[in-house]
């Protein structure tokens, strides 16, 4: 059973300007955070893996793939990664677009170090919950994958509140067999009640 | 004893002369006279009798007995010896009287008083000289006479031999008696006179000569006889049936025979050739004299500067008319077969000035084909009597020659008369006529050249351009009024000066040295000189200095022409300033448009600085910090601050107004500078900017800021063109490479969709723009910048895969880049 909550969050810094990139790295490392730098949005995208934990500090205007496009792509793949936009341009349309795409915060260069750090901390704190749920969900889905085909069929019908008897009839099984399956499922998924079981299934969807 | 005598120095014989006197004479005359003392008179006489060469003068001493007798004796030997007799003053007069009545003695015997001893040497010397002169005259003849008289007596064979000699001598020799009858005649004389010996002997010599000459011959013979001296040779003409007219030179010499009988020897020589040559020479001399008179008249006329050409021509016609003895003199001008009488000296009504005749109606029509004169002397009796001129005007005599002006026929110069000419024209006449014709031709040519020169000089005088003519030493010989007007200097002030006074001090000495070296080498100078007027005003002069060369190619003068182009220069300067201002405005406009990008660019280092600094602060606030971290942070701060400063420098540089001179610059540097500028904007527009600069690219002559401006313009235009293209496909390439020899090409290539045709056509029009913001002057100004750099800017390719702008710059002659 994996438990990824202990994984240290990483600050991903994407900025084409080497000085800004390095300055942010310098800052976050000083407060004990781990930093990783990328010179372009594309480079980050190439190395991105679902389940990365941390915070993305992203410059919005870059040649090639822009910051905002990267953000949109991440949202699309369902990444649970807070994005702090840093930009030298305070232009409204891009800000709006970024916020709509779910940016955590929007900071204008040059920014106050404390503000950035606070924002990063806030983002990490907020996403801790998300990641915890993600963990659970991922555990659940991991449990689900251990079920046999018959057990999954039984679970599916259970989900819709069908009784053992009806399930047995629908699956042309004996009630006893269904009950056996049900016990197996409960055990495999660690659910204490039918309600927990159903909750777990929904989470994985 | 008698000393040896010489003929060169005179010899003075002394008889009985005292030593004192001898000494005195010797002292004064030793260089011209040899003194010879004789002991007594008998020795003196024997000296003569022995036929020795006589002394030149004889001096008898005071103590001699019977000096007159001695003189008489000497006189019988030699009549020509001067004799001085020294005597006491008391006896002198008596002696003189004695001598006066002495029949045998002449003036050459002089008694000399001892009182006048001082002048004696002078008298002796002149007597000696007289004697010698006389002897020289007579020596030959008298010696011959003596010998002729002595020879027959002493040596008869020799006489015969002499006859033989005479017979074969190349001269004719006759002897005649006092009547003129021929006694002897030699072969040559027979041949010359074309007679026989037989028929002539005993006949009068006069008969042998023509009737008209006999009288003259008689006179000659008589003179010879009377004066008993040889006569100067005379020329006689004889008319022989066989030989025609011939000329004889006759010399007559009197003869005295020992018998006392007299006669004459006549020497004749055929001198026909000599005489005719002489006559020929005489004629040539006459011609020459004729020539000379005409020439001197010519000279008088042509060198008379007070005469106009018209008057000179008149005088020449008159001169010719008089010389040739022909009353009609014409200078004609022949044009299109017409014979215009331009000048004439004539009373004949048909030959007055201004009359026109058909050329074929004149004798001149036959004279115009040759430089040789045509001469007609008696037309009435020749075939020319059918000629219209003869029929119309009865011109019997004509001489005419053509007149050439600058190698082509001008007309004729001719003289004529209605009288036939008695003697024919001589070669000298032809020569003189030719000379006249040449002179007239030259004068007419000079007149027309003069008219041309007057036209030229009036053109110079009235030319709007200032003209200076200097000699090869650069001393001013001429300036025209336009020069005076331009510079304010009067002609009198500057003639003979060098042109230094015009110098403004703008050009240095080297400049003038180079200029002088160049024009001295014969190279025409064209350029703009900055000069100073008299009132101090400095002006620009468009100058051309042309070296003038003579036929040998040696530079004799320099002609400088020029005009004030200060206004033009000012206008150009203003135009340049306007352009520069416009370019500056355009640069500011670009900066305005680029503000956002530039602000971002500047924001980056600012942001980095802030962050580094804050972090450093944070570090030092912590309890145990790492100094290395702080050092790192601060180093980065410094670096970024410098980077920001660099951006500011670039901005300030680009926005500055004044221009820099063009100088050799590296295009690579300029392009990287531009990329620094434009990077932020590219990033903003997600455009990839690639730079390709060839290695070994030469430096170019340019003002870097202006070239930056052009490049930024082009890149920004490309950027605009890329906005329609997907972000990942937006790219711009700046390429710099060798274009052609001595040119570098810079291309700005975009990956856009190309430029629509109607836009492409109007790209370089001022104020044409497709952008909402923008003045529409970018490309126009870029083009004028490149043109001002001597290059070209154009849309090199335009396809749906993108457009490429290209411009060229001249490679600097300096060393290569990299």
CSV table of C-alpha atoms in Angstrom, one decimal, chain B residues 178-488:
chain,number,residue,atom,x,y,z
B,178,UNK,CA,101.8,99.6,-132.5
B,179,UNK,CA,99.4,99.8,-135.4
B,180,UNK,CA,97.5,96.7,-134.2
B,181,UNK,CA,98.7,94.4,-137.0
B,182,UNK,CA,99.1,90.8,-135.8
B,183,UNK,CA,102.7,89.7,-135.6
B,184,UNK,CA,102.2,86.3,-133.9
B,185,UNK,CA,99.2,84.2,-133.0
B,186,UNK,CA,99.1,81.0,-131.0
B,187,UNK,CA,96.9,77.9,-131.6
B,188,UNK,CA,94.4,78.7,-128.9
B,189,UNK,CA,93.9,82.2,-130.3
B,190,UNK,CA,93.3,80.8,-133.8
B,191,UNK,CA,90.8,78.5,-132.3
B,192,UNK,CA,89.1,81.1,-130.2
B,193,UNK,CA,88.8,83.6,-133.0
B,194,UNK,CA,87.9,80.8,-135.4
B,195,UNK,CA,90.4,82.0,-138.1
B,196,UNK,CA,93.5,80.6,-139.8
B,197,UNK,CA,97.0,81.8,-139.0
B,198,UNK,CA,97.6,82.5,-142.6
B,199,UNK,CA,94.7,84.8,-143.0
B,200,UNK,CA,95.4,86.8,-139.8
B,201,UNK,CA,99.1,87.4,-139.7
B,202,UNK,CA,99.8,91.0,-140.7
B,203,UNK,CA,96.1,91.9,-140.6
B,204,UNK,CA,94.6,94.3,-138.0
B,205,UNK,CA,93.5,92.7,-134.8
B,206,UNK,CA,90.4,94.9,-134.9
B,207,UNK,CA,89.1,93.1,-138.0
B,208,UNK,CA,88.7,89.9,-136.0
B,209,UNK,CA,86.1,91.6,-133.8
B,210,UNK,CA,82.6,92.6,-134.6
B,211,UNK,CA,82.0,96.0,-136.1
B,212,UNK,CA,80.5,97.4,-132.9
B,213,UNK,CA,83.3,96.3,-130.7
B,214,UNK,CA,86.2,97.5,-132.9
B,215,UNK,CA,86.1,101.0,-131.6
B,216,UNK,CA,86.3,99.9,-128.0
B,217,UNK,CA,89.2,97.5,-128.8
B,218,UNK,CA,91.0,100.4,-130.5
B,219,UNK,CA,90.7,102.5,-127.4
B,220,UNK,CA,92.0,99.7,-125.2
B,221,UNK,CA,95.0,99.2,-127.4
B,222,UNK,CA,95.8,102.9,-127.5
B,223,UNK,CA,95.5,103.2,-123.7
B,224,UNK,CA,97.9,100.3,-123.2
B,225,UNK,CA,100.3,101.9,-125.6
B,226,UNK,CA,100.1,105.4,-124.2
B,227,UNK,CA,100.4,104.5,-120.6
B,228,UNK,CA,102.8,101.7,-121.4
B,229,UNK,CA,101.1,99.7,-118.8
B,230,UNK,CA,99.1,96.5,-118.8
B,231,UNK,CA,95.3,97.2,-119.0
B,232,UNK,CA,92.5,95.7,-117.0
B,233,UNK,CA,90.9,92.8,-118.9
B,234,UNK,CA,87.8,93.7,-120.8
B,235,UNK,CA,85.0,91.6,-122.2
B,236,UNK,CA,84.2,91.7,-125.9
B,237,UNK,CA,81.5,90.1,-127.8
B,238,UNK,CA,82.2,88.3,-131.1
B,239,UNK,CA,79.7,86.9,-133.5
B,240,UNK,CA,81.0,83.9,-135.1
B,241,UNK,CA,79.0,82.2,-137.9
B,242,UNK,CA,80.0,78.8,-136.5
B,243,UNK,CA,79.8,79.3,-132.7
B,244,UNK,CA,77.2,82.0,-132.5
B,245,UNK,CA,77.6,84.7,-129.9
B,246,UNK,CA,80.6,84.2,-127.6
B,247,UNK,CA,82.4,86.4,-125.2
B,248,UNK,CA,86.2,87.0,-125.0
B,249,UNK,CA,88.2,88.4,-122.2
B,250,UNK,CA,90.9,90.6,-123.7
B,251,UNK,CA,94.0,91.7,-121.8
B,252,UNK,CA,96.4,94.0,-123.4
B,253,UNK,CA,100.0,94.5,-122.2
B,254,UNK,CA,102.5,96.8,-123.9
B,255,UNK,CA,105.8,95.3,-125.1
B,256,UNK,CA,109.1,97.0,-125.7
B,257,UNK,CA,111.6,95.2,-127.8
B,258,UNK,CA,115.3,95.6,-127.3
B,259,UNK,CA,115.3,97.2,-130.6
B,260,UNK,CA,113.3,100.0,-129.0
B,261,UNK,CA,110.4,99.0,-131.1
B,262,UNK,CA,107.2,98.9,-129.3
B,263,UNK,CA,104.3,96.5,-129.5
B,264,UNK,CA,101.5,94.8,-127.5
B,265,UNK,CA,100.7,91.4,-126.3
B,266,UNK,CA,97.0,90.6,-126.4
B,267,UNK,CA,95.8,87.7,-124.3
B,268,UNK,CA,92.3,86.4,-125.1
B,269,UNK,CA,90.2,83.9,-123.3
B,270,UNK,CA,86.9,82.5,-124.2
B,271,UNK,CA,84.7,83.4,-121.2
B,272,UNK,CA,81.3,82.7,-122.8
B,273,UNK,CA,80.4,80.3,-120.0
B,274,UNK,CA,81.6,82.6,-117.4
B,275,UNK,CA,79.8,85.5,-118.9
B,276,UNK,CA,76.5,83.7,-119.3
B,277,UNK,CA,76.9,82.4,-115.8
B,278,UNK,CA,77.6,85.9,-114.7
B,279,UNK,CA,74.5,87.2,-116.5
B,280,UNK,CA,72.5,84.4,-115.0
B,281,UNK,CA,73.7,85.4,-111.6
B,282,UNK,CA,73.0,89.0,-112.4
B,283,UNK,CA,69.4,88.1,-113.2
B,284,UNK,CA,69.1,86.0,-110.1
B,285,UNK,CA,70.4,88.9,-108.1
B,286,UNK,CA,67.9,91.2,-109.7
B,287,UNK,CA,65.2,88.7,-108.9
B,288,UNK,CA,66.5,88.6,-105.4
B,289,UNK,CA,66.5,92.3,-105.1
B,290,UNK,CA,63.0,92.4,-106.5
B,291,UNK,CA,62.0,89.8,-103.9
B,292,UNK,CA,63.7,91.7,-101.2
B,293,UNK,CA,61.9,95.0,-102.0
B,294,UNK,CA,58.6,93.2,-102.2
B,295,UNK,CA,59.3,91.4,-99.0
B,296,UNK,CA,60.3,94.5,-97.2
B,297,UNK,CA,57.2,96.2,-98.5
B,298,UNK,CA,55.3,93.2,-97.3
B,299,UNK,CA,56.9,93.5,-93.9
B,300,UNK,CA,56.0,97.1,-93.7
B,301,UNK,CA,52.4,96.4,-94.5
B,302,UNK,CA,51.9,93.3,-92.4
B,303,UNK,CA,53.7,94.7,-89.4
B,304,UNK,CA,51.8,97.9,-89.4
B,305,UNK,CA,49.5,97.4,-86.5
B,306,UNK,CA,47.6,100.6,-87.2
B,307,UNK,CA,46.2,99.1,-90.4
B,308,UNK,CA,43.0,97.0,-90.5
B,309,UNK,CA,43.0,93.8,-92.4
B,310,UNK,CA,41.0,95.5,-95.1
B,311,UNK,CA,43.6,98.3,-95.5
B,312,UNK,CA,46.5,95.7,-95.4
B,313,UNK,CA,44.8,93.8,-98.2
B,314,UNK,CA,44.4,97.0,-100.2
B,315,UNK,CA,48.0,97.8,-99.8
B,316,UNK,CA,49.1,94.3,-100.8
B,317,UNK,CA,47.0,94.5,-103.9
B,318,UNK,CA,48.5,97.8,-104.7
B,319,UNK,CA,52.0,96.5,-104.0
B,320,UNK,CA,51.4,93.5,-106.4
B,321,UNK,CA,49.9,95.7,-109.0
B,322,UNK,CA,53.0,97.9,-109.0
B,323,UNK,CA,55.5,95.1,-108.9
B,324,UNK,CA,53.9,93.1,-111.7
B,325,UNK,CA,53.1,96.2,-113.6
B,326,UNK,CA,49.5,95.1,-113.9
B,327,UNK,CA,46.8,97.7,-113.2
B,328,UNK,CA,44.1,95.2,-112.2
B,329,UNK,CA,44.5,93.5,-108.8
B,330,UNK,CA,41.8,91.3,-107.3
B,331,UNK,CA,41.3,89.3,-104.2
B,332,UNK,CA,38.3,87.0,-104.8
B,333,UNK,CA,36.2,84.9,-102.6
B,334,UNK,CA,34.9,81.8,-104.3
B,335,UNK,CA,31.7,80.3,-103.0
B,336,UNK,CA,29.5,77.8,-104.9
B,337,UNK,CA,31.0,78.5,-108.3
B,338,UNK,CA,30.5,82.2,-107.8
B,339,UNK,CA,33.4,84.6,-108.0
B,340,UNK,CA,33.0,87.5,-105.5
B,341,UNK,CA,35.4,90.4,-105.8
B,342,UNK,CA,36.2,91.0,-102.2
B,343,UNK,CA,38.9,93.5,-102.7
B,344,UNK,CA,40.3,95.1,-105.8
B,345,UNK,CA,42.6,97.8,-107.1
B,346,UNK,CA,41.3,98.7,-110.4
B,347,UNK,CA,39.8,101.4,-112.5
B,348,UNK,CA,38.3,98.9,-114.8
B,349,UNK,CA,34.5,99.0,-114.2
B,350,UNK,CA,34.2,95.3,-114.5
B,351,UNK,CA,36.5,94.6,-111.6
B,352,UNK,CA,35.2,96.7,-108.8
B,353,UNK,CA,34.7,95.5,-105.2
B,354,UNK,CA,31.4,93.8,-104.7
B,355,UNK,CA,30.8,92.5,-108.2
B,356,UNK,CA,30.0,88.9,-108.6
B,357,UNK,CA,30.9,86.7,-111.6
B,358,UNK,CA,30.4,83.1,-112.5
B,359,UNK,CA,33.6,81.3,-111.6
B,360,UNK,CA,33.8,79.7,-115.1
B,361,UNK,CA,33.8,83.1,-116.6
B,362,UNK,CA,37.2,83.9,-115.1
B,363,UNK,CA,40.8,82.8,-115.7
B,364,UNK,CA,40.9,82.1,-112.0
B,365,UNK,CA,38.7,79.0,-112.6
B,366,UNK,CA,41.9,77.5,-114.1
B,367,UNK,CA,44.1,78.6,-111.2
B,368,UNK,CA,42.2,77.1,-108.3
B,369,UNK,CA,43.4,73.6,-108.8
B,370,UNK,CA,47.0,74.1,-107.9
B,371,UNK,CA,49.2,76.0,-105.5
B,372,UNK,CA,51.2,77.1,-108.5
B,373,UNK,CA,50.2,80.4,-110.1
B,374,UNK,CA,48.7,80.5,-113.5
B,375,UNK,CA,50.3,83.0,-115.8
B,376,UNK,CA,49.1,84.2,-119.2
B,377,UNK,CA,51.2,86.7,-121.1
B,378,UNK,CA,49.7,87.3,-124.4
B,379,UNK,CA,46.2,85.8,-124.4
B,380,UNK,CA,45.2,87.3,-127.8
B,381,UNK,CA,47.7,85.1,-129.6
B,382,UNK,CA,47.1,81.9,-127.7
B,383,UNK,CA,44.3,79.4,-127.5
B,384,UNK,CA,43.0,81.3,-124.4
B,385,UNK,CA,41.6,83.9,-126.8
B,386,UNK,CA,38.4,81.9,-126.8
B,387,UNK,CA,38.0,82.2,-123.1
B,388,UNK,CA,35.0,84.3,-121.9
B,389,UNK,CA,37.3,86.6,-119.9
B,390,UNK,CA,39.2,87.5,-123.0
B,391,UNK,CA,36.0,87.8,-125.1
B,392,UNK,CA,34.4,90.0,-122.5
B,393,UNK,CA,37.2,92.1,-121.1
B,394,UNK,CA,40.1,91.6,-123.4
B,395,UNK,CA,42.5,90.8,-120.6
B,396,UNK,CA,45.7,90.0,-122.3
B,397,UNK,CA,47.9,89.4,-119.3
B,398,UNK,CA,47.0,87.5,-116.2
B,399,UNK,CA,48.8,86.0,-113.2
B,400,UNK,CA,46.8,84.5,-110.4
B,401,UNK,CA,47.0,81.9,-107.7
B,402,UNK,CA,44.5,80.4,-105.3
B,403,UNK,CA,44.2,81.5,-101.6
B,404,UNK,CA,43.8,78.7,-99.1
B,405,UNK,CA,42.4,79.3,-95.6
B,406,UNK,CA,42.7,76.5,-93.1
B,407,UNK,CA,43.4,74.0,-95.9
B,408,UNK,CA,40.4,74.8,-98.0
B,409,UNK,CA,39.9,77.1,-101.0
B,410,UNK,CA,39.0,80.6,-100.1
B,411,UNK,CA,39.4,82.4,-103.4
B,412,UNK,CA,42.1,83.7,-105.6
B,413,UNK,CA,44.6,86.5,-105.7
B,414,UNK,CA,45.2,87.7,-109.3
B,415,UNK,CA,46.6,90.6,-111.3
B,416,UNK,CA,45.7,91.4,-114.9
B,417,UNK,CA,46.0,93.9,-117.6
B,418,UNK,CA,44.4,94.5,-120.9
B,419,UNK,CA,47.9,95.1,-122.3
B,420,UNK,CA,50.0,92.1,-123.5
B,421,UNK,CA,53.2,91.6,-121.5
B,422,UNK,CA,56.5,92.2,-123.3
B,423,UNK,CA,58.6,89.9,-121.2
B,424,UNK,CA,57.4,86.7,-119.6
B,425,UNK,CA,56.8,86.3,-115.9
B,426,UNK,CA,59.9,85.2,-114.1
B,427,UNK,CA,60.0,82.5,-111.4
B,428,UNK,CA,60.5,85.2,-108.8
B,429,UNK,CA,57.1,86.6,-109.9
B,430,UNK,CA,55.6,83.3,-109.2
B,431,UNK,CA,57.3,83.0,-105.9
B,432,UNK,CA,56.2,86.5,-104.8
B,433,UNK,CA,52.6,85.8,-105.9
B,434,UNK,CA,52.6,82.6,-103.9
B,435,UNK,CA,54.0,84.4,-100.9
B,436,UNK,CA,51.3,87.0,-101.2
B,437,UNK,CA,48.6,84.4,-101.5
B,438,UNK,CA,50.0,82.6,-98.4
B,439,UNK,CA,50.1,85.8,-96.5
B,440,UNK,CA,46.6,86.7,-97.5
B,441,UNK,CA,45.4,83.2,-96.6
B,442,UNK,CA,47.2,83.5,-93.2
B,443,UNK,CA,45.8,86.9,-92.5
B,444,UNK,CA,42.2,85.8,-93.4
B,445,UNK,CA,42.7,82.7,-91.2
B,446,UNK,CA,44.0,84.9,-88.4
B,447,UNK,CA,41.2,87.2,-88.8
B,448,UNK,CA,38.7,84.4,-88.5
B,449,UNK,CA,40.6,82.9,-85.6
B,450,UNK,CA,40.7,86.4,-84.1
B,451,UNK,CA,37.0,86.6,-84.4
B,452,UNK,CA,36.7,83.2,-82.8
B,453,UNK,CA,39.0,84.3,-80.0
B,454,UNK,CA,37.0,87.5,-79.5
B,455,UNK,CA,33.9,85.4,-79.3
B,456,UNK,CA,35.5,83.1,-76.8
B,457,UNK,CA,36.9,85.8,-74.7
B,458,UNK,CA,33.6,87.6,-74.7
B,459,UNK,CA,32.1,84.3,-73.6
B,460,UNK,CA,34.6,84.1,-70.8
B,461,UNK,CA,33.9,87.7,-69.8
B,462,UNK,CA,30.2,87.1,-69.7
B,463,UNK,CA,30.2,83.6,-68.3
B,464,UNK,CA,28.2,83.1,-65.1
B,465,UNK,CA,31.0,80.9,-63.7
B,466,UNK,CA,34.0,82.5,-62.1
B,467,UNK,CA,37.0,81.8,-64.3
B,468,UNK,CA,40.7,82.1,-63.2
B,469,UNK,CA,43.5,81.5,-65.6
B,470,UNK,CA,47.0,81.1,-64.2
B,471,UNK,CA,50.3,80.3,-65.7
B,472,UNK,CA,52.2,77.1,-64.8
B,473,UNK,CA,53.6,78.8,-61.7
B,474,UNK,CA,50.0,79.4,-60.6
B,475,UNK,CA,50.3,83.2,-61.0
B,476,UNK,CA,47.0,84.6,-62.0
B,477,UNK,CA,46.9,85.9,-65.6
B,478,UNK,CA,43.2,86.5,-66.0
B,479,UNK,CA,40.0,86.5,-64.0
B,480,UNK,CA,36.6,87.3,-65.4
B,481,UNK,CA,33.9,89.6,-64.1
B,482,UNK,CA,32.0,86.7,-62.6
B,483,UNK,CA,35.1,86.0,-60.4
B,484,UNK,CA,35.1,89.6,-59.3
B,485,UNK,CA,31.5,89.5,-58.5
B,486,UNK,CA,31.8,86.2,-56.6
B,487,UNK,CA,34.9,87.0,-54.5
B,488,UNK,CA,34.7,90.8,-54.3
